[in-house]
Coordinates of C-alpha atoms and ligand atoms in Angstrom, one line a residue:
Chain A
M1 CA 0.0 0.0 0.0
P2 CA 1.7 3.3 -1.1
E3 CA 1.9 6.1 1.4
V4 CA -0.2 9.2 1.2
A5 CA 1.6 12.2 -0.2
V6 CA -1.2 14.8 0.0
S7 CA -4.4 14.6 2.0
C8 CA -7.0 17.3 1.7
Q9 CA -10.1 17.3 4.0
Q10 CA -13.0 19.7 3.6
L11 CA -10.9 22.4 2.0
L12 CA -12.8 25.7 1.7
K13 CA -11.5 28.8 -0.1
V14 CA -13.6 31.9 -0.6
F15 CA -12.5 34.9 -2.7
D16 CA -13.9 38.4 -2.4
A17 CA -14.7 39.6 -5.9
G18 CA -16.0 43.1 -5.5
D19 CA -19.1 42.9 -3.4
Q20 CA -19.9 39.3 -4.0
Q21 CA -18.0 36.2 -2.8
V22 CA -16.7 33.4 -5.0
I23 CA -16.5 29.9 -3.5
A24 CA -13.4 28.6 -5.3
L25 CA -13.0 25.5 -3.2
D26 CA -16.2 24.0 -1.7
H27 CA -15.3 21.4 0.9
V28 CA -12.8 19.5 -1.2
D29 CA -11.6 16.1 -0.2
L30 CA -8.7 14.6 -2.1
E31 CA -5.8 12.2 -1.6
I32 CA -2.7 11.9 -3.7
L33 CA -0.4 8.9 -3.2
Q34 CA 3.4 8.7 -3.5
G35 CA 4.5 7.5 -6.8
E36 CA 1.3 8.7 -8.4
L37 CA 0.7 11.1 -11.3
L38 CA -2.7 12.7 -10.6
M39 CA -4.4 14.9 -13.1
L40 CA -6.8 17.6 -12.1
V41 CA -9.3 18.3 -14.8
G42 CA -12.5 20.4 -15.2
P43 CA -13.9 23.5 -16.9
S44 CA -12.2 26.8 -16.6
G45 CA -12.9 28.6 -13.3
C46 CA -13.8 25.5 -11.4
G47 CA -11.0 25.9 -8.8
K48 CA -8.1 23.7 -10.1
T49 CA -5.5 26.4 -9.8
T50 CA -6.8 27.4 -6.4
L51 CA -6.6 23.8 -5.2
I52 CA -3.0 23.2 -6.3
S53 CA -2.0 26.6 -4.8
V54 CA -3.3 25.5 -1.4
I55 CA -1.7 22.1 -1.8
A56 CA 1.7 23.7 -2.7
G57 CA 1.4 26.0 0.3
I58 CA 1.4 29.3 -1.6
L59 CA -2.2 30.1 -0.7
D60 CA -3.9 29.6 2.7
Q61 CA -7.3 28.0 2.8
D62 CA -10.2 29.4 4.8
A63 CA -11.2 26.1 6.4
G64 CA -10.3 22.5 6.3
V65 CA -7.0 20.7 6.5
C66 CA -4.3 20.0 3.9
E67 CA -1.5 17.7 4.9
L68 CA 1.7 17.2 2.9
F69 CA 3.6 14.1 3.9
G70 CA 1.9 14.2 7.3
Q71 CA 2.6 17.9 7.8
N72 CA 0.0 20.6 8.1
L73 CA 1.5 23.6 6.3
A74 CA -1.3 26.0 7.5
A75 CA -0.2 25.4 11.0
M76 CA 3.5 26.0 10.4
R77 CA 5.3 29.2 11.2
S78 CA 5.9 31.1 7.9
K79 CA 9.6 30.6 8.1
D80 CA 9.2 26.8 8.4
K81 CA 6.6 26.9 5.6
L82 CA 9.1 28.7 3.3
R83 CA 11.7 26.1 4.1
F84 CA 9.3 23.3 3.5
R85 CA 8.4 24.7 0.1
A86 CA 12.0 25.4 -0.8
Q87 CA 13.0 21.8 0.0
H88 CA 10.0 19.6 -1.0
I89 CA 8.0 21.3 -3.8
G90 CA 8.8 21.8 -7.4
F91 CA 6.7 24.1 -9.7
V92 CA 6.0 24.0 -13.4
F93 CA 3.9 26.8 -14.9
Q94 CA 1.9 27.3 -18.1
A95 CA 3.9 30.4 -18.9
F96 CA 7.3 28.7 -18.0
N97 CA 8.3 31.6 -15.7
L98 CA 12.0 31.3 -16.3
L99 CA 14.1 34.3 -15.3
P100 CA 15.0 35.9 -18.6
A101 CA 18.3 37.4 -17.6
L102 CA 19.7 34.1 -16.3
T103 CA 21.3 31.3 -18.4
L104 CA 19.6 27.9 -18.5
T105 CA 22.2 26.6 -16.0
E106 CA 21.6 29.6 -13.7
N107 CA 17.8 29.2 -14.0
V108 CA 17.9 25.6 -13.1
S109 CA 20.2 26.1 -10.1
V110 CA 17.9 28.7 -8.5
P111 CA 16.0 26.2 -6.2
L112 CA 19.3 24.8 -4.9
I113 CA 20.6 28.3 -4.3
I114 CA 17.4 29.2 -2.4
N115 CA 18.2 26.1 -0.3
G116 CA 21.6 27.5 0.5
V117 CA 23.7 25.2 -1.8
K118 CA 27.0 26.7 -3.0
R119 CA 26.8 28.1 -6.5
S120 CA 29.4 25.9 -8.1
I121 CA 27.8 22.7 -6.7
A122 CA 24.3 24.0 -7.7
E123 CA 25.4 24.7 -11.2
R124 CA 27.0 21.3 -11.7
K125 CA 23.8 19.6 -10.5
A126 CA 21.8 21.9 -12.8
Q127 CA 23.9 20.9 -15.7
E128 CA 23.3 17.2 -15.0
I129 CA 19.6 17.7 -15.0
L130 CA 19.6 19.8 -18.1
A131 CA 21.5 17.0 -19.9
A132 CA 18.8 14.6 -18.6
V133 CA 16.0 16.7 -20.2
G134 CA 18.0 16.8 -23.5
L135 CA 19.3 20.4 -23.3
G136 CA 22.9 19.5 -22.5
K137 CA 24.1 21.6 -25.4
R138 CA 22.2 24.8 -24.6
M139 CA 23.2 25.3 -21.0
G140 CA 24.8 28.7 -21.6
N141 CA 21.8 30.1 -23.6
L142 CA 19.2 32.6 -22.3
P143 CA 15.6 31.4 -22.2
A144 CA 14.6 33.8 -25.0
Q145 CA 16.9 31.8 -27.4
L146 CA 14.8 28.7 -26.9
S147 CA 11.5 27.4 -28.3
G148 CA 8.5 27.1 -26.0
G149 CA 8.9 23.4 -25.7
Q150 CA 12.5 23.8 -24.8
Q151 CA 11.7 26.4 -22.2
Q152 CA 9.2 24.1 -20.6
R153 CA 11.9 21.4 -20.4
V154 CA 14.1 23.9 -18.6
A155 CA 11.2 24.6 -16.2
I156 CA 10.9 20.9 -15.6
A157 CA 14.6 20.6 -14.9
R158 CA 14.2 23.5 -12.4
A159 CA 11.3 21.7 -10.7
L160 CA 13.4 18.5 -10.4
V161 CA 16.8 19.8 -9.5
H162 CA 16.4 19.8 -5.7
S163 CA 14.7 16.4 -5.6
P164 CA 11.3 17.6 -4.3
K165 CA 8.7 15.2 -2.9
L166 CA 5.9 16.9 -4.7
I167 CA 5.8 18.6 -8.1
V168 CA 2.8 20.7 -9.1
C169 CA 2.2 21.7 -12.7
D170 CA -0.4 24.1 -13.9
E171 CA -1.4 23.5 -17.5
P172 CA 2.2 22.6 -18.5
T173 CA 1.2 21.8 -22.1
S174 CA -1.4 24.4 -22.9
A175 CA 1.1 26.8 -24.4
L176 CA 2.6 24.1 -26.6
D177 CA 1.6 22.3 -29.8
H178 CA 0.5 18.7 -29.6
E179 CA 3.8 17.1 -30.4
T180 CA 5.8 19.2 -28.1
G181 CA 3.2 18.7 -25.4
Q182 CA 3.7 14.9 -25.7
T183 CA 7.5 15.3 -25.4
V184 CA 7.0 17.3 -22.2
M185 CA 4.6 14.8 -20.8
H186 CA 7.0 11.9 -21.5
L187 CA 9.6 13.8 -19.7
L188 CA 7.4 14.3 -16.7
K189 CA 6.3 10.7 -16.7
D190 CA 9.7 9.2 -17.3
V191 CA 12.2 11.5 -15.6
A192 CA 10.2 13.3 -13.0
M193 CA 8.1 10.4 -11.8
Q194 CA 9.7 8.4 -8.9
Q195 CA 8.5 6.0 -6.2
D196 CA 8.7 8.5 -3.4
R197 CA 7.4 11.5 -5.3
A198 CA 3.9 12.7 -6.3
L199 CA 3.0 14.7 -9.3
V200 CA -0.2 16.8 -9.6
I201 CA -0.9 18.2 -13.1
V202 CA -3.7 20.6 -13.8
T203 CA -4.9 20.4 -17.4
H204 CA -7.8 20.5 -19.7
D205 CA -5.8 19.1 -22.5
A206 CA -7.7 15.7 -23.1
R207 CA -4.8 14.5 -25.4
I208 CA -2.5 14.0 -22.4
F209 CA -5.0 12.4 -20.0
G210 CA -3.5 9.0 -20.9
F211 CA -0.3 9.9 -19.0
A212 CA -2.2 10.0 -15.7
D213 CA -2.5 7.3 -13.1
R214 CA -5.7 8.8 -11.8
I215 CA -7.8 11.7 -12.9
A216 CA -9.7 13.9 -10.5
E217 CA -12.5 15.8 -12.1
M218 CA -13.6 19.1 -10.6
D219 CA -16.6 21.3 -11.2
D220 CA -17.8 24.4 -9.4
G221 CA -15.3 24.2 -6.5
R222 CA -15.9 20.5 -5.9
V223 CA -14.1 17.2 -6.8
I224 CA -17.0 15.4 -8.4
N225 CA -15.2 12.2 -9.5
V226 CA -11.9 10.4 -9.2
R227 CA -11.1 7.6 -11.6
A228 CA -8.2 5.5 -12.8
A229 CA -7.0 6.7 -16.2
T230 CA -7.2 4.6 -19.3
P231 CA -3.6 4.0 -20.4
N232 CA -2.2 5.9 -23.4
V233 CA -2.7 4.3 -26.8
Chain B
M1 CA 20.7 35.3 -4.7
Y2 CA 22.5 38.6 -4.9
R3 CA 24.1 37.6 -8.2
I4 CA 20.6 36.8 -9.4
A5 CA 19.4 40.2 -8.3
L6 CA 22.1 42.0 -10.2
K7 CA 21.6 39.9 -13.3
M8 CA 17.9 40.7 -13.1
L9 CA 18.7 44.4 -12.9
M10 CA 21.1 44.4 -15.8
G11 CA 19.1 42.0 -17.9
D12 CA 16.6 44.8 -18.7
T13 CA 19.1 47.2 -20.3
G14 CA 16.6 49.9 -21.2
K15 CA 15.3 50.3 -17.6
Y16 CA 18.8 49.9 -16.2
V17 CA 20.1 52.8 -18.2
G18 CA 17.0 54.8 -17.5
I19 CA 17.3 54.5 -13.7
I20 CA 21.0 55.3 -13.9
M21 CA 20.4 58.3 -16.1
G22 CA 17.8 59.6 -13.6
L23 CA 20.2 59.2 -10.7
T24 CA 23.1 60.7 -12.8
F25 CA 20.9 63.7 -13.5
A26 CA 20.0 64.2 -9.9
S27 CA 23.5 63.8 -8.6
L28 CA 24.8 66.2 -11.3
I29 CA 22.4 68.9 -10.4
M30 CA 22.9 68.4 -6.7
T31 CA 26.6 68.7 -7.1
Q32 CA 27.1 71.2 -9.9
Q33 CA 24.6 73.8 -8.7
P34 CA 26.0 74.0 -5.1
A35 CA 29.5 74.1 -6.6
I36 CA 28.6 77.2 -8.6
F37 CA 26.9 78.6 -5.5
I38 CA 29.9 78.0 -3.3
G39 CA 32.1 79.5 -6.0
L40 CA 30.0 82.6 -6.1
M41 CA 30.0 82.9 -2.3
A42 CA 33.7 82.5 -2.3
R43 CA 33.9 85.5 -4.7
T44 CA 32.1 87.7 -2.2
Y45 CA 35.2 87.6 0.1
S46 CA 37.9 87.0 -2.5
F47 CA 39.2 90.6 -1.9
I48 CA 39.8 89.7 1.7
S49 CA 41.6 86.5 0.9
D50 CA 43.7 88.3 -1.8
V51 CA 45.1 90.6 0.8
G52 CA 47.3 87.9 2.3
Q53 CA 49.6 89.5 4.9
P54 CA 47.6 91.0 7.7
D55 CA 46.0 88.8 10.4
I56 CA 43.3 91.2 11.5
W57 CA 41.0 93.7 9.8
V58 CA 39.8 96.7 11.8
M59 CA 36.8 98.8 10.8
D60 CA 33.7 100.7 11.9
D61 CA 31.6 98.3 14.0
K62 CA 28.6 98.8 11.8
V63 CA 30.3 97.3 8.7
Q64 CA 28.5 94.2 7.6
F65 CA 30.6 93.0 4.6
I66 CA 33.7 93.9 2.6
D67 CA 32.0 96.3 0.2
D68 CA 30.1 98.0 3.1
I69 CA 32.5 100.9 3.6
K70 CA 32.0 103.2 6.7
P71 CA 35.1 105.4 6.8
L72 CA 37.1 106.1 9.9
Q73 CA 39.1 109.1 11.0
D74 CA 42.8 108.8 10.0
T75 CA 43.7 109.1 13.6
E76 CA 42.2 105.7 14.4
L77 CA 45.2 104.2 12.8
Y78 CA 47.4 105.4 15.6
S79 CA 45.0 104.1 18.3
V80 CA 45.2 100.7 16.7
R81 CA 49.0 100.9 16.6
G82 CA 48.9 101.6 20.3
I83 CA 47.2 98.3 21.3
A84 CA 49.5 95.7 22.9
G85 CA 50.3 92.8 20.7
V86 CA 50.0 94.7 17.4
D87 CA 53.2 94.3 15.4
W88 CA 52.2 96.7 12.7
A89 CA 49.1 98.4 11.4
V90 CA 48.6 100.1 8.0
P91 CA 45.7 102.0 6.4
L92 CA 43.7 100.7 3.5
Y93 CA 41.4 102.8 1.3
K94 CA 38.6 101.0 -0.6
G95 CA 35.9 102.9 -2.5
L96 CA 34.2 103.4 -5.8
L97 CA 35.3 105.9 -8.4
K98 CA 34.3 106.9 -11.9
A99 CA 36.9 106.6 -14.7
R100 CA 36.4 108.6 -17.8
L101 CA 37.2 106.7 -21.0
A102 CA 38.6 108.3 -24.2
D103 CA 35.2 108.3 -25.9
G104 CA 33.7 110.3 -23.0
T105 CA 31.8 107.4 -21.3
F106 CA 32.3 106.7 -17.6
Q107 CA 33.1 103.4 -15.9
T108 CA 32.7 102.8 -12.2
C109 CA 35.8 101.2 -10.7
N110 CA 36.9 99.8 -7.4
L111 CA 39.7 102.1 -6.1
V112 CA 42.1 100.5 -3.5
G113 CA 44.6 102.8 -1.7
L114 CA 47.6 101.0 -0.2
D115 CA 49.9 102.3 2.7
D116 CA 52.3 104.7 1.0
T117 CA 55.5 103.2 2.5
T118 CA 54.8 99.5 2.7
L119 CA 52.3 99.0 -0.1
I120 CA 50.6 96.2 1.9
G121 CA 47.4 94.9 0.5
G122 CA 48.5 95.0 -3.1
P123 CA 47.3 92.6 -5.9
P124 CA 48.4 89.0 -5.4
Y125 CA 50.1 88.6 -8.8
M126 CA 51.6 91.2 -11.1
L127 CA 51.5 90.4 -14.9
N128 CA 53.2 93.6 -16.1
G129 CA 55.2 96.2 -14.2
Q130 CA 56.0 96.1 -10.5
L131 CA 54.1 97.0 -7.3
K132 CA 56.8 99.4 -6.2
D133 CA 56.2 101.5 -9.4
L134 CA 53.2 102.9 -7.4
R135 CA 55.7 105.2 -5.8
R136 CA 56.0 107.1 -9.1
S137 CA 53.7 110.1 -9.4
D138 CA 50.1 109.7 -10.6
S139 CA 50.7 105.9 -10.9
I140 CA 48.0 103.2 -10.8
I141 CA 47.9 99.5 -11.3
V142 CA 44.9 98.0 -13.1
D143 CA 43.6 94.5 -12.9
V144 CA 43.8 92.5 -16.2
D145 CA 40.1 91.8 -16.5
G146 CA 39.4 95.6 -16.3
A147 CA 42.2 96.5 -18.5
T148 CA 41.1 94.1 -21.3
T149 CA 37.3 94.8 -21.1
K150 CA 35.7 97.6 -19.3
L151 CA 38.6 100.0 -19.2
A152 CA 39.9 99.0 -22.7
K153 CA 40.5 101.9 -25.0
P154 CA 37.4 102.2 -27.2
A155 CA 38.0 102.1 -31.0
L156 CA 37.2 105.5 -32.4
H157 CA 35.5 104.3 -35.6
G158 CA 34.0 101.0 -34.6
G159 CA 36.1 97.8 -34.5
A160 CA 37.7 96.1 -31.5
S161 CA 38.8 98.1 -28.5
T162 CA 42.5 97.8 -27.4
P163 CA 43.5 96.7 -23.9
L164 CA 45.0 99.3 -21.5
Q165 CA 48.8 99.0 -21.4
L166 CA 51.7 100.4 -19.4
D167 CA 52.0 104.2 -19.6
D168 CA 48.4 104.6 -20.8
V169 CA 46.6 107.5 -19.2
L170 CA 43.2 107.3 -17.4
E171 CA 41.2 110.2 -16.2
L172 CA 39.9 109.4 -12.7
N173 CA 37.5 112.0 -11.3
D174 CA 39.3 114.8 -13.2
H175 CA 42.8 113.6 -12.1
R176 CA 45.3 112.2 -14.5
A177 CA 46.5 108.7 -13.7
I178 CA 49.2 106.7 -15.4
V179 CA 49.1 102.9 -15.7
V180 CA 52.4 101.4 -14.3
G181 CA 51.2 97.8 -13.9
I182 CA 48.7 95.2 -14.9
A183 CA 47.8 92.7 -12.1
R184 CA 45.8 89.5 -11.8
T185 CA 43.3 89.5 -9.0
T186 CA 40.8 86.8 -7.9
R187 CA 37.5 87.6 -9.5
T188 CA 35.2 89.4 -7.1
F189 CA 31.4 89.3 -6.8
Q190 CA 31.2 92.7 -8.3
S191 CA 32.6 92.8 -11.8
Q192 CA 34.0 96.4 -11.8
P193 CA 37.6 96.9 -12.7
V194 CA 40.0 97.2 -9.7
I195 CA 42.5 100.1 -9.6
Y196 CA 45.4 100.1 -7.1
T197 CA 47.2 103.2 -6.0
T198 CA 48.7 104.6 -2.8
Y199 CA 46.6 105.6 0.2
S200 CA 47.4 109.3 -0.1
R201 CA 46.8 109.4 -3.9
A202 CA 43.6 107.5 -3.5
K203 CA 42.4 110.2 -1.1
S204 CA 43.2 112.8 -3.8
F205 CA 41.5 110.9 -6.5
A206 CA 38.4 110.2 -4.5
P207 CA 35.7 112.8 -3.9
R208 CA 36.6 115.0 -0.9
E209 CA 35.2 113.6 2.3
R210 CA 35.7 114.2 6.0
K211 CA 36.8 110.7 6.7
S212 CA 38.6 108.3 4.3
L213 CA 40.2 105.4 6.2
S214 CA 38.2 102.3 5.2
F215 CA 40.2 99.6 7.0
V216 CA 43.2 99.2 9.3
L217 CA 45.2 96.1 8.5
V218 CA 46.9 94.6 11.5
K219 CA 49.8 92.1 11.8
A220 CA 49.9 90.5 15.3
R221 CA 53.1 90.0 17.2
P222 CA 54.4 86.4 16.9
G223 CA 52.7 84.1 19.3
Q224 CA 49.7 86.3 19.9
N225 CA 46.3 84.7 20.2
L226 CA 44.4 86.4 17.4
H227 CA 41.0 86.1 19.0
E228 CA 42.2 87.8 22.2
L229 CA 43.9 90.5 20.1
T230 CA 40.7 91.3 18.3
Q231 CA 38.9 91.7 21.6
R232 CA 41.7 93.9 22.9
I233 CA 41.5 96.1 19.8
H234 CA 37.7 96.4 20.2
A235 CA 38.0 97.3 23.9
G236 CA 40.8 99.8 23.2
T237 CA 39.3 101.6 20.2
G238 CA 35.6 100.8 20.1
L239 CA 36.1 99.6 16.5
A240 CA 35.2 96.2 15.2
A241 CA 38.2 93.8 14.7
Y242 CA 38.0 90.5 12.8
T243 CA 40.5 87.9 11.8
S244 CA 40.7 87.4 8.1
E245 CA 38.6 84.2 8.3
E246 CA 36.0 85.9 10.6
F247 CA 35.7 88.8 8.1
Q248 CA 35.3 86.4 5.2
T249 CA 32.5 84.5 7.1
L250 CA 30.8 87.8 8.0
T251 CA 30.9 88.8 4.3
Y252 CA 29.4 85.7 2.8
Q253 CA 26.9 85.3 5.5
Y254 CA 25.7 88.8 4.7
F255 CA 25.2 87.7 1.1
I256 CA 23.4 84.5 2.2
K257 CA 21.1 86.4 4.5
N258 CA 20.4 89.4 2.3
T259 CA 20.3 88.2 -1.3
G260 CA 18.1 85.8 -3.2
I261 CA 21.1 83.8 -4.3
P262 CA 20.8 81.0 -1.8
I263 CA 17.1 80.6 -2.5
N264 CA 17.7 80.4 -6.3
F265 CA 20.3 77.8 -5.9
G266 CA 18.4 76.0 -3.2
M267 CA 15.4 75.8 -5.7
S268 CA 17.6 74.3 -8.4
V269 CA 19.0 71.7 -6.1
L270 CA 15.6 70.8 -4.8
L271 CA 14.3 70.6 -8.4
G272 CA 17.2 68.3 -9.4
F273 CA 16.4 66.2 -6.3
I274 CA 12.7 66.0 -7.1
V275 CA 13.1 65.4 -10.8
G276 CA 15.9 62.8 -10.2
A277 CA 13.8 61.1 -7.5
A278 CA 10.8 61.0 -9.8
I279 CA 12.7 59.6 -12.8
A280 CA 14.7 57.1 -10.9
G281 CA 12.0 56.2 -8.4
Q282 CA 9.4 55.8 -11.2
T283 CA 11.7 53.7 -13.5
F284 CA 12.9 51.6 -10.6
Y285 CA 9.4 50.9 -9.5
N286 CA 8.4 50.1 -13.1
F287 CA 11.3 47.7 -13.3
T288 CA 10.1 46.0 -10.1
L289 CA 6.5 45.9 -11.4
E290 CA 7.7 44.4 -14.7
N291 CA 9.6 41.7 -12.9
I292 CA 7.0 41.1 -10.3
R293 CA 6.2 37.7 -11.7
Q294 CA 9.9 36.8 -11.3
F295 CA 9.8 37.9 -7.7
G296 CA 6.6 35.9 -7.3
V297 CA 8.3 32.7 -8.7
L298 CA 11.2 33.2 -6.3
K299 CA 8.8 33.7 -3.4
A300 CA 6.8 30.5 -4.4
M301 CA 10.0 28.5 -4.6
G302 CA 10.7 29.5 -1.0
T303 CA 12.7 32.8 -1.0
S304 CA 12.1 34.7 2.2
N305 CA 10.9 38.3 2.3
L306 CA 14.1 39.3 4.0
T307 CA 16.2 37.9 1.1
L308 CA 13.9 39.7 -1.5
L309 CA 14.3 42.9 0.5
R310 CA 18.1 42.6 0.4
M311 CA 18.0 41.8 -3.3
I312 CA 16.1 45.0 -4.0
L313 CA 18.3 47.0 -1.7
L314 CA 21.3 45.7 -3.6
Q315 CA 19.8 46.6 -6.9
A316 CA 19.2 50.2 -5.6
L317 CA 22.7 50.4 -4.2
M318 CA 24.1 49.3 -7.6
V319 CA 22.3 51.9 -9.6
G320 CA 22.8 54.5 -6.9
T321 CA 26.6 54.0 -6.9
I322 CA 26.9 54.2 -10.6
G323 CA 24.5 57.2 -11.0
Y324 CA 26.3 59.0 -8.2
G325 CA 29.7 58.4 -9.6
M326 CA 28.6 59.5 -13.1
G327 CA 26.9 62.7 -11.8
V328 CA 29.9 63.7 -9.6
G329 CA 32.3 62.8 -12.5
L330 CA 30.3 65.0 -14.9
T331 CA 30.3 67.8 -12.4
A332 CA 34.1 67.5 -12.0
L333 CA 34.4 67.5 -15.8
F334 CA 32.2 70.5 -16.0
G335 CA 34.3 72.4 -13.4
Y336 CA 37.5 71.4 -15.2
S337 CA 36.2 72.6 -18.6
M338 CA 35.1 75.9 -17.1
R339 CA 38.3 76.5 -15.2
N340 CA 39.3 79.5 -17.4
S341 CA 35.9 81.0 -17.8
V342 CA 34.2 83.7 -15.7
L343 CA 32.0 81.0 -14.2
A344 CA 32.2 80.6 -10.4
F345 CA 32.9 77.0 -9.4
K346 CA 34.2 75.4 -6.2
F347 CA 34.0 71.7 -5.4
P348 CA 34.9 71.0 -1.7
W349 CA 34.7 67.4 -0.4
Q350 CA 31.7 68.3 1.7
L351 CA 29.7 68.6 -1.5
L352 CA 30.4 65.0 -2.3
V353 CA 28.9 64.0 1.0
F354 CA 25.9 66.3 0.4
S355 CA 25.0 64.9 -3.1
G356 CA 25.8 61.4 -1.9
A357 CA 23.3 61.8 0.8
G358 CA 20.8 63.1 -1.7
V359 CA 21.3 60.2 -4.1
S360 CA 21.1 57.7 -1.2
L361 CA 17.8 59.3 -0.2
I362 CA 16.4 58.9 -3.7
C363 CA 17.6 55.3 -3.9
M364 CA 16.1 54.5 -0.5
F365 CA 12.8 56.0 -1.6
A366 CA 12.9 54.1 -4.9
A367 CA 13.8 50.8 -3.2
L368 CA 11.2 51.3 -0.5
I369 CA 8.2 51.6 -2.8
S370 CA 9.4 48.5 -4.7
I371 CA 10.0 46.6 -1.4
I372 CA 6.5 47.3 -0.2
K373 CA 5.1 46.0 -3.5
V374 CA 7.2 42.8 -3.3
L375 CA 6.6 42.1 0.4
R376 CA 2.8 42.3 -0.2
L377 CA 3.0 40.1 -3.2
E378 CA 1.0 36.9 -3.0
P379 CA 3.1 34.0 -4.3
A380 CA -0.1 32.5 -5.7
I381 CA 0.0 35.0 -8.6
V382 CA 2.6 32.7 -10.3
F383 CA -0.2 30.4 -11.5
K384 CA -2.2 33.3 -13.0
G385 CA -2.0 33.5 -16.8
Ligands
ADP1 N1 -7.3 36.0 -6.3 C1 -8.6 35.8 -6.7 N2 -9.5 36.7 -6.3 C2 -10.8 36.6 -6.6 N3 -11.3 35.5 -7.3 C3 -10.4 34.5 -7.6 C4 -9.0 34.7 -7.3 N4 -8.4 33.5 -7.8 C5 -9.4 32.8 -8.3 N5 -10.6 33.4 -8.2 C6 -11.9 32.8 -8.7 O1 -12.0 31.5 -8.1 C7 -12.6 30.6 -9.1 C8 -11.6 29.5 -9.3 O2 -10.5 30.0 -10.0 P1 -9.3 29.0 -10.5 O3 -8.8 28.2 -9.3 O4 -8.2 29.9 -11.1 O5 -10.0 28.2 -11.6 P2 -9.3 27.2 -12.7 O6 -7.9 27.1 -12.5 O7 -10.0 25.9 -12.6 O8 -9.6 27.8 -14.0 C9 -12.9 31.5 -10.3 O9 -14.2 31.8 -10.3 C10 -11.9 32.7 -10.2 O10 -12.6 33.8 -10.8
MG2 MG1 -6.2 27.7 -13.8

């Protein structure tokens, strides 16, 4: 029986939008297991981004509990929460969010530097990971010199470099064409996925559903269905 | 992280240059304008500093500055000589006088009359002729600026005027005067020509008045405490006595208090500060706003607010140092290129501290508004499209 990586119970998040309130998370229950790639799907505005923000500890819920590897982030002091995020979570964004003034090597070494690793060691590690995602020859380039798919591969390398226990990805393939999206997903599935790690991927790109172990479907702030995915054909 | 901060800053070349230009401008204005101001103020007392030898100036106690002449009786000279600790004391005449030029026009000049025997108080540097030639009859020495401009011989049928030369004759208040020397003096606040002659001849040139002694110049005996001596002179004669430095201070303070000059320069400096702060502050803030997503990513990945604060401060320090250096450098260059012109310019080290403080203030302000923005930043924005 694999261990639980993320456990959400009765998560509630309400936003003030002008004079009315938006219930973005309406008592969400969800479990994500270690070694599992879970996809979060559903129509736009249903609360997917809000849910992974709470899970990743960059947004505080209004009620309910979210535990990461047995730890309740909301109950931590902000300093400990920061350190937890820095050590255990990797991020991949729809818009890549690389730092444009840094080379690929420097970009990928940022999470290690935040964790206090010496620059020379961090950059050596970054270069290994860049080689693993197939960008070994572009390490001195700036992000702007790369295609979108290549930039997302750099972002994945950055999310992996500090060996986090949880990687959250928000629409990682939406900005890419089909083929490039497939390459990126293969990378996430084959390089990023490990026994003691969990991956949560928010997407509404049906063509990549096949990469998931399980798919959680959301609507209107609720998880309405969790099912095992049909393997890729 | 500091390396990353600097790379972020320099990665956006346009903004980077913009911020630095704003700061350069501010630091230039905040250095160059006060330098001109200090230069001008130094001119108010340059006549005093040009008269090098005496330690103490004695005058009527209502005198407020060097050009504020309130004549004394000639006998006061002997009272001053009688004070203990006075090594020597000589008279000095200083007044205005009209010179008549060859074409019939008049030019107001500063007339300086030196002690007949010692000629103490003469010009600091002779270009032509010698100071002792003042002992010849009807002789005068003219400053080179006056000789080449306002006192130059007008051309009779248009064309350029010719500078006064040795042995030329001037008509001073209906008296004949012969030029025996051309001197260089430090430019004064007033731009009239300066004419040197002896004390007794100055009295004869000048319109007749009951009293004519402008100042008594005093040399203290070796080892005298100058301040005590000024007090003794005041007690013994009822006249005001100042050391050279005190009289210089009295003079420029009079100009600071009684003219609009400090206000004008103060306004320029303030304007430079405000415009510089606006440009640099605005561009720096814009730079932060444009990079807000990058700060958000760093924050989401676990960078603390304290580290982000330090990164922004470092960025501000970087642009501040460069902008300050360029501004001060440009001012120095400006001063150097103007060294032979009529422009007043003085650049004491205190001015570096002053403009440095000004630029620091601007950078702190620019950093502060950016820091507030970044500290309030929700890391969850990183997932927004
Ligand atoms: N910061 C916010 N302020 C106000 N409303 C928000 C904010 N973030 C999200 N929302 C609202 O919460 C709901 C869920 O948003 P989101 O989680 O981004 O949806 P999804 O990612 O599924 O498209 C939407 O109605 C959105 O408008
Ligand atoms: Mg979303």
